[in-house]
Amino acid sequence: MWWRDAVIYQVYIRSFADGNGDGLGDLAGLRDRLGYIAGLGVDAIWINPWYPSPMADGGYDVSDYRDVDPRFGTLAEAEALVTEAHALGLRVLLDIVPNHTSSAHPWFVEAVASGRGSPARERYLFRPGRGSMPPNDWSSVFGGPAWTQVPDGEWYLHLFDPAQPDLNWDHPGVRAYFAETLEFWFDRGVDGFRIDVAHSLIKEPGLPDLGARAAAQPVFAHAGAHPHWDREEVHEVYREWRRVADAYDPPRMFVAEAWVDEPERLSRYLRPDELHTAFNFLYLTAPWQAGDLRRTIVRTLAEHLAVGASPTWVLSNHDVARHLSRYARRDQEIPTRQLADLLGRPADLELGARRVRAALLLTLALPGSVYLYQGEELGLPEVEDLPEDALVDPTWRRSGFTDRGRDGCRVPLPWSGDAPPFGFGPGPTTWLPQPASWAPLTAEAQAGDPTSMLEYYREALRARRAIPALRTAPFRFRDEFGPDVIAIERGPGFLCVVNLSGSPVLLPSRTTVRLSSADVVGDLLPPDAAAWVTR
């Protein structure tokens, strides 16, 4: 099963490469750069939504799940991309957004137009208000209430933006539509799906108030029974989806975006008749400290082993601040994932880059699959100072212009040249502005330079493929290096040592350094560094 130990490269299509010069990434740009991705040494790509959308939330407001937005290309181009990726040895995962549609989706347009009590409204969650107030006290993830009123007086639920009305997953037509959508793309060669907000979908009957839980309940976390996060009934949906995926030869696969705060809760999504994998956000949010990372790894492996599932390891994606900038804060004992957590805390980007290199070797040495976010192989930091008039993430508006949102990790990639748009496309601009300081970070500037982040990623990925122990050998911690060092043994001949202390660490004698994130002199591994050693 390829996905159990694969390395998957995330493509945020709007920001990967522009083929037509309009400043927006597209299928033409992606197809032109497929060779670059394959050359990294990854096994698959995951592409963020390319469906028709008003782009209220970067494509996560879908108006047609079975087509391609004209800004990105055509359905025929999408089919060609899948064929070309397969020819390069890359499998293709798409994104599916089942919790909500766009407010421009024909279903929702019909629901608003058809009035109270209409069958069309049963596909969504329309409710009467409480006097002039919304039906309950739920809040939107993006800020403000989770309800918007339509002209006839009823309210509809949107756990995210008002342009993203939540679907009613108790409606049989909704379930049938999404099962058929999976088949539509599987029939076109797509190898699997990442499931957006997989821990939502089902809401408690009656939609009760959160009450006191609202203030204490962190977004995307489980704290006992909750009316709209991580409800038991959601697993029925994924059992249905697994049957759809298993009907294909070879079977297709799923990876869940499920923000739950306990590995035991996450593992429930990974039982043998449900989903194959799920993003490990506890690892993503763990601070750069040996104790925290070790505990997260131990808990993750234990809970996945209990259900026979393969863990995933991820450090960045399109929804969180880039991990180079998170690791650049010396007070990284505080878990962070959003830009708001970083602002006002001094950054040392050289420190962040050292830790990124070390974290890569740790991550690639762990059993399971690994997800890389486009641009991390270039050493891109979070863009923390985008002009306010350039911000498009709905979080900025919905928070009353206090939370800058996720745009800083979505800035278009720098490919070549010494000034923006850095070869992103044939046009003069990009949809989000690139910093001029990225000139040394372009793929062109780094290619062939053995000291660059890009060549380091390529070397690490090649080495992972070349060392059978990293895919097959058992895993155990070695404790002889002290509490501030993580040492992982994969079989009797391979050891990954990560030094999170403030002093150099002596590597074992009679071993060879296969790969290190920093220079090893006299068998001493410096702080914030990692090494793969073999006998």
XYZ file of C-alpha atoms in Angstrom:
535
model
C 0.000 0.000 0.000
C 1.936 2.973 -1.352
C 0.444 5.548 0.977
C 1.726 3.907 4.181
C 5.238 5.338 3.746
C 4.895 7.845 0.899
C 6.154 11.420 0.748
C 3.386 13.681 -0.589
C 4.014 17.211 -1.862
C 1.198 19.708 -1.311
C 0.419 22.001 -4.242
C -1.500 25.154 -3.328
C -2.430 25.691 -6.944
C -3.045 29.453 -6.807
C 0.537 29.977 -5.674
C 2.536 27.229 -7.369
C 3.116 28.418 -10.956
C 1.243 30.612 -13.446
C 0.999 29.427 -17.038
C -1.060 32.193 -18.667
C 0.335 35.377 -17.116
C -2.652 36.502 -15.045
C -0.702 36.272 -11.767
C -2.669 33.261 -10.511
C -1.269 29.744 -10.448
C -3.023 27.294 -12.751
C -2.949 23.841 -14.307
C -0.718 24.959 -17.159
C 1.878 26.187 -14.688
C 1.624 23.027 -12.602
C 1.952 20.756 -15.637
C 5.024 22.679 -16.730
C 6.662 22.154 -13.318
C 5.721 18.504 -12.700
C 9.285 17.508 -13.511
C 10.540 19.727 -10.701
C 8.257 17.959 -8.213
C 9.215 14.507 -9.446
C 12.878 15.536 -9.235
C 12.528 16.236 -5.524
C 12.004 12.536 -4.934
C 8.419 12.566 -3.679
C 5.785 9.921 -4.381
C 2.596 11.924 -4.857
C 1.061 15.372 -5.027
C -1.957 16.715 -3.196
C -3.637 19.601 -5.009
C -5.792 22.124 -3.155
C -9.252 22.761 -4.648
C -9.341 23.514 -8.363
C -13.135 23.473 -8.661
C -15.298 26.386 -9.853
C -15.561 28.827 -6.961
C -16.184 32.517 -6.216
C -12.928 32.288 -4.180
C -14.407 33.695 -0.972
C -12.063 31.282 0.833
C -9.412 30.414 -1.721
C -11.446 27.717 -3.451
C -12.835 26.077 -0.314
C -16.204 27.542 -1.289
C -17.099 25.160 -4.123
C -19.892 25.883 -6.588
C -19.365 22.759 -8.759
C -17.525 19.686 -7.463
C -17.215 18.019 -10.872
C -15.422 20.602 -12.971
C -12.376 22.886 -12.963
C -12.487 26.642 -12.403
C -11.725 28.423 -15.706
C -9.094 30.487 -13.889
C -7.142 27.271 -13.373
C -7.884 25.584 -16.700
C -10.262 22.950 -18.006
C -11.417 19.475 -17.076
C -9.463 18.138 -20.062
C -6.295 19.784 -18.696
C -6.944 18.223 -15.298
C -7.264 14.788 -16.875
C -4.033 15.391 -18.818
C -2.255 16.409 -15.620
C -3.249 13.149 -13.914
C -1.925 11.171 -16.883
C 1.339 13.145 -16.982
C 1.857 12.834 -13.230
C 1.373 9.075 -13.386
C 3.924 8.870 -16.192
C 6.441 10.561 -13.859
C 5.674 8.141 -11.041
C 3.546 10.638 -9.103
C 0.146 9.745 -7.717
C -2.469 12.495 -7.489
C -4.670 13.427 -4.534
C -7.370 16.070 -4.762
C -9.122 18.076 -2.061
C -12.805 17.532 -1.308
C -14.846 19.982 0.783
C -17.879 18.146 2.221
C -18.807 20.315 5.217
C -20.093 23.222 3.129
C -20.624 24.439 -0.405
C -20.317 27.898 -1.875
C -23.287 30.203 -1.502
C -23.129 30.266 -5.327
C -23.735 26.515 -5.557
C -26.996 25.846 -7.465
C -28.374 24.004 -4.433
C -27.991 27.004 -2.167
C -29.229 29.493 -4.760
C -32.352 27.372 -5.083
C -32.697 27.059 -1.305
C -32.678 30.825 -0.763
C -35.055 31.474 -3.662
C -37.560 28.742 -2.817
C -38.487 30.047 0.635
C -39.300 28.620 4.032
C -40.139 24.939 4.261
C -38.993 24.113 0.745
C -37.285 20.751 0.033
C -34.259 22.643 -1.298
C -33.603 24.078 2.161
C -33.411 20.599 3.669
C -29.961 20.126 2.085
C -28.653 22.897 4.339
C -29.270 23.966 7.934
C -31.896 26.703 7.825
C -33.598 27.602 11.099
C -35.864 30.338 12.477
C -34.170 32.817 14.782
C -34.847 33.562 18.425
C -36.629 36.833 17.986
C -34.111 39.076 16.263
C -31.223 36.834 17.325
C -29.627 33.810 15.588
C -30.909 30.297 16.348
C -28.039 29.551 18.767
C -24.750 30.920 20.112
C -22.347 29.161 17.752
C -19.436 31.187 16.368
C -17.717 31.062 13.003
C -14.134 29.803 12.835
C -13.344 32.976 10.893
C -14.882 35.230 13.542
C -18.380 36.526 14.266
C -21.597 34.504 14.507
C -22.041 31.250 12.601
C -25.439 32.339 11.277
C -26.593 34.671 8.518
C -30.197 35.753 7.927
C -31.855 35.545 4.504
C -34.557 37.992 3.333
C -37.500 35.829 4.440
C -36.233 35.903 8.034
C -34.725 32.416 8.376
C -31.067 31.909 9.221
C -28.546 29.475 7.748
C -25.541 27.938 9.464
C -21.966 28.532 8.305
C -19.197 27.381 10.599
C -16.803 29.312 8.373
C -17.621 32.244 6.076
C -21.211 33.303 5.204
C -20.266 32.362 1.622
C -19.796 28.765 2.852
C -23.193 27.431 4.022
C -23.002 24.145 5.931
C -24.626 21.113 4.381
C -27.116 18.873 6.169
C -25.419 15.476 6.219
C -28.589 13.813 7.499
C -30.055 14.409 4.023
C -29.750 11.299 1.803
C -29.357 13.406 -1.320
C -26.259 15.093 0.109
C -24.657 11.742 0.897
C -25.442 10.337 -2.532
C -24.101 13.423 -4.314
C -20.707 13.205 -2.626
C -20.375 9.458 -3.172
C -21.021 10.055 -6.862
C -18.499 12.926 -6.855
C -15.803 10.605 -5.504
C -16.563 8.180 -8.314
C -16.457 11.001 -10.886
C -12.825 11.776 -10.041
C -11.736 8.213 -9.317
C -12.971 7.272 -12.792
C -10.578 9.929 -14.169
C -7.571 8.359 -12.504
C -7.350 10.373 -9.290
C -5.675 8.261 -6.593
C -7.320 9.708 -3.501
C -8.655 12.696 -1.585
C -7.732 14.928 1.292
C -10.957 15.572 3.218
C -11.400 19.157 4.392
C -12.761 19.626 7.938
C -13.304 15.880 8.196
C -14.231 16.127 11.881
C -17.286 18.258 11.187
C -20.203 17.429 8.804
C -22.595 16.055 11.445
C -24.364 18.403 13.869
C -26.214 17.455 17.036
C -29.996 17.292 16.529
C -31.642 20.464 17.756
C -28.406 22.471 17.329
C -28.102 23.260 21.072
C -26.211 26.236 22.468
C -22.582 25.789 23.404
C -23.159 27.935 26.476
C -20.216 27.932 28.860
C -18.314 25.611 26.518
C -18.084 28.374 23.905
C -15.482 30.381 25.835
C -13.428 27.383 26.941
C -13.649 25.334 23.765
C -10.708 25.887 21.390
C -11.563 25.806 17.732
C -10.928 22.410 16.130
C -10.605 20.517 19.400
C -12.531 17.773 21.129
C -13.516 18.153 24.751
C -16.206 15.558 25.256
C -19.502 15.676 23.391
C -19.622 18.703 21.115
C -22.551 19.764 18.937
C -20.581 20.185 15.717
C -16.988 18.902 16.078
C -15.908 15.262 16.050
C -19.310 13.667 16.499
C -19.593 9.876 16.457
C -22.105 9.891 13.595
C -19.496 11.237 11.162
C -17.852 7.815 11.053
C -20.885 6.400 9.231
C -20.090 8.764 6.340
C -16.515 7.569 6.063
C -17.514 3.920 6.135
C -19.649 4.660 3.071
C -16.745 6.465 1.403
C -14.349 3.603 2.152
C -16.647 1.212 0.324
C -16.533 3.515 -2.699
C -12.714 3.690 -2.619
C -12.277 -0.054 -2.131
C -14.403 -0.810 -5.190
C -11.534 0.395 -7.432
C -8.457 -1.545 -8.516
C -6.129 -0.457 -7.088
C -8.152 0.895 -4.170
C -8.169 4.652 -3.747
C -7.175 6.349 -0.480
C -8.183 9.180 1.870
C -6.360 11.490 4.249
C -8.435 13.383 6.794
C -8.005 16.930 8.005
C -9.394 16.299 11.484
C -8.399 18.819 14.144
C -8.908 16.770 17.299
C -6.740 17.175 20.369
C -6.260 13.545 21.378
C -4.523 10.803 19.365
C -7.177 8.371 20.567
C -9.900 10.487 18.962
C -7.910 10.784 15.736
C -7.334 7.042 15.525
C -11.097 6.473 15.419
C -11.097 7.933 11.906
C -8.519 5.330 10.896
C -10.233 2.094 11.793
C -9.945 -0.573 9.070
C -13.313 0.210 7.515
C -12.900 4.009 7.559
C -10.160 6.349 6.333
C -6.599 5.353 5.528
C -4.651 8.237 7.072
C -5.150 11.549 8.853
C -2.985 14.609 9.300
C -1.081 14.584 12.577
C -1.595 18.133 13.799
C -0.244 17.369 17.261
C 3.162 16.933 15.614
C 2.726 20.131 13.606
C 1.955 22.189 16.712
C 4.533 20.570 19.013
C 7.154 23.047 20.229
C 10.820 22.576 19.346
C 11.615 20.744 22.560
C 12.739 17.165 22.931
C 10.243 16.197 25.622
C 7.226 17.539 23.765
C 8.264 15.999 20.448
C 9.037 12.635 22.041
C 5.686 12.488 23.833
C 3.856 13.430 20.641
C 5.657 10.731 18.647
C 5.029 8.055 21.303
C 1.317 8.849 21.590
C 0.877 9.042 17.826
C 2.524 5.691 17.155
C 0.660 3.954 19.970
C -2.777 5.090 18.882
C -2.147 4.317 15.215
C -0.795 0.871 16.059
C -3.987 0.118 17.994
C -6.055 0.383 14.785
C -3.405 -0.857 12.337
C -3.084 2.551 10.656
C -0.058 4.351 9.286
C 0.725 7.739 10.893
C 1.398 10.920 8.964
C 3.907 13.656 9.790
C 3.501 17.238 8.627
C 5.072 20.553 9.674
C 3.434 23.139 7.366
C 0.437 23.572 5.103
C -1.698 26.312 3.564
C -3.575 26.960 6.832
C -0.686 27.533 9.241
C 2.331 29.817 9.501
C 5.365 28.300 7.794
C 7.392 26.269 10.241
C 10.667 28.046 9.444
C 9.176 31.195 10.969
C 7.662 29.277 13.873
C 11.004 27.670 14.661
C 12.726 31.048 14.302
C 11.333 32.134 17.658
C 13.730 31.261 20.469
C 10.794 30.961 22.860
C 9.391 28.082 20.798
C 8.455 26.257 23.969
C 5.039 27.808 23.250
C 3.162 25.796 20.588
C 2.310 27.941 17.587
C 0.586 27.475 14.277
C -0.884 30.822 13.235
C 0.738 34.113 12.284
C -1.051 35.824 15.177
C 1.000 33.632 17.539
C 4.253 34.950 16.038
C 3.761 38.688 15.731
C 5.649 40.652 18.347
C 8.054 37.796 19.072
C 11.576 38.374 17.671
C 12.538 36.088 14.800
C 15.953 34.610 13.990
C 15.489 33.188 10.485
C 18.929 31.584 10.465
C 17.948 29.685 13.605
C 14.647 28.773 11.950
C 16.457 27.409 8.890
C 18.787 25.277 11.055
C 15.817 23.807 12.874
C 13.949 23.161 9.611
C 16.895 21.124 8.345
C 17.023 19.134 11.577
C 13.249 18.654 11.648
C 13.320 17.238 8.121
C 15.669 14.418 9.105
C 13.582 13.674 12.200
C 10.373 13.626 10.189
C 11.742 11.446 7.387
C 13.098 8.967 9.942
C 9.698 8.336 11.532
C 7.540 5.401 10.394
C 4.637 6.441 8.197
C 3.980 8.978 5.456
C 5.240 12.561 5.218
C 3.568 15.662 3.764
C 5.662 18.563 2.500
C 4.180 21.985 1.760
C 5.290 23.713 -1.421
C 8.129 26.131 -0.792
C 9.452 24.555 2.381
C 12.106 22.900 0.207
C 13.218 26.434 -0.729
C 13.450 27.557 2.889
C 10.643 30.086 2.507
C 9.641 31.950 5.670
C 6.183 33.241 6.505
C 5.548 36.641 4.926
C 4.521 38.484 8.067
C 4.269 42.011 6.672
C 1.945 41.757 3.669
C 0.248 45.127 3.039
C -3.190 45.242 4.578
C -4.776 46.117 1.233
C -3.340 42.866 -0.202
C -4.905 40.550 2.401
C -7.700 38.368 1.026
C -8.115 35.652 3.668
C -11.681 36.005 5.045
C -10.246 35.759 8.559
C -8.939 39.326 8.164
C -12.382 40.758 7.488
C -14.379 38.494 9.802
C -12.047 39.224 12.749
C -12.687 42.947 12.432
C -9.282 43.451 10.797
C -7.365 42.155 13.816
C -6.219 38.685 12.635
C -4.134 38.787 9.438
C -5.083 35.214 8.603
C -3.262 32.741 6.402
C -2.121 34.751 3.395
C 1.474 34.866 4.641
C 2.005 31.162 3.951
C 0.276 31.349 0.559
C 2.527 33.852 -1.244
C 3.399 32.614 -4.778
C 6.604 30.625 -5.139
C 9.809 32.247 -6.420
C 11.191 30.292 -9.367
C 13.883 32.442 -11.014
C 15.286 35.933 -11.497
C 16.369 38.579 -9.031
C 13.123 40.527 -8.564
C 9.368 39.834 -8.276
C 7.528 38.053 -9.801
C 10.557 35.716 -9.727
C 9.524 33.685 -12.769
C 6.140 32.772 -11.287
C 4.572 33.281 -14.706
C 4.863 35.304 -17.895
C 2.953 38.255 -16.421
C 4.339 41.135 -14.336
C 2.400 40.505 -11.103
C 1.301 37.835 -8.643
C -2.006 37.630 -6.798
C -0.186 38.177 -3.497
C 3.004 40.285 -3.512
C 6.339 38.514 -3.087
C 9.080 40.007 -0.907
C 12.104 41.302 -2.812
C 14.220 39.518 -0.182
C 13.303 36.166 -1.748
C 15.835 36.599 -4.581
C 18.381 34.198 -3.008
C 15.603 31.660 -2.337
C 14.439 31.048 -5.915
C 14.610 27.486 -7.212
C 17.012 28.702 -9.907
C 19.373 30.323 -7.397
C 19.490 27.200 -5.219
C 19.696 24.510 -7.909
C 23.129 22.889 -7.957
C 24.318 24.602 -4.769
C 25.144 21.780 -2.324
C 24.704 24.143 0.641
C 21.183 25.237 -0.345
C 17.927 24.152 1.283
C 16.631 22.838 -2.047
C 19.572 20.500 -2.625
C 19.444 19.429 1.023
C 15.782 18.387 0.623
C 16.609 16.520 -2.568
C 19.476 14.700 -0.883
C 17.382 13.772 2.154
C 14.536 12.444 0.017
C 16.951 10.424 -2.119
C 18.552 8.999 1.017
C 15.187 8.021 2.489
C 14.432 6.006 -0.628
C 17.878 4.413 -0.594
C 17.787 3.266 3.057
C 15.393 0.289 3.301
C 15.293 0.527 7.104
C 13.391 3.815 6.882
C 10.475 2.036 5.257
C 10.534 -1.399 6.824
C 12.555 -1.585 10.053
C 11.025 -1.419 13.537
C 11.191 1.807 15.515
C 12.506 2.494 19.000
C 13.911 5.402 20.997
C 17.467 5.332 22.318
C 17.892 7.100 25.665
C 21.639 7.276 26.229
C 22.036 10.791 24.789
C 20.116 12.628 27.511
C 16.691 14.269 27.855
C 17.307 17.039 25.297
C 18.254 14.704 22.460
C 15.916 12.554 20.398
C 17.551 9.382 19.100
C 15.567 7.022 16.910
C 16.733 3.574 15.887
C 15.261 1.971 12.778
C 16.679 -1.536 12.824
C 20.135 -2.442 14.103
C 22.075 -0.395 11.545
C 20.403 3.027 11.412
C 20.151 5.839 13.943
C 18.686 9.360 13.677
C 20.030 11.742 16.322
C 18.416 15.165 16.826
C 20.152 17.581 19.192
C 17.658 19.987 20.767
C 20.026 20.905 23.610
C 22.244 23.950 23.848
C 25.515 21.988 23.604
C 27.172 19.658 21.088
C 26.409 15.947 21.400
C 28.907 13.153 20.767
C 27.700 10.708 18.133
C 28.244 6.956 18.620
C 31.658 5.570 17.794
C 32.235 3.201 14.876
C 29.416 4.771 12.869
C 29.294 6.711 9.625
C 27.370 9.953 9.196
C 25.134 9.257 6.228
C 23.523 12.715 6.215
C 23.552 15.643 8.621
C 21.740 18.965 8.787
C 24.912 20.777 9.931
C 28.619 20.070 9.848
C 29.737 17.319 12.215
C 33.293 17.946 13.438
C 35.069 15.411 15.616
C 31.868 13.324 15.892
C 30.181 16.283 17.625
C 26.634 17.138 16.488
C 25.966 20.856 17.113
C 22.783 22.218 18.724
C 19.624 22.439 16.600
C 20.994 19.811 14.244
C 20.285 16.229 13.240
C 22.253 13.376 11.718
C 21.536 9.997 10.181
C 24.282 7.569 11.148
C 24.811 3.984 10.038
C 27.084 1.191 11.125
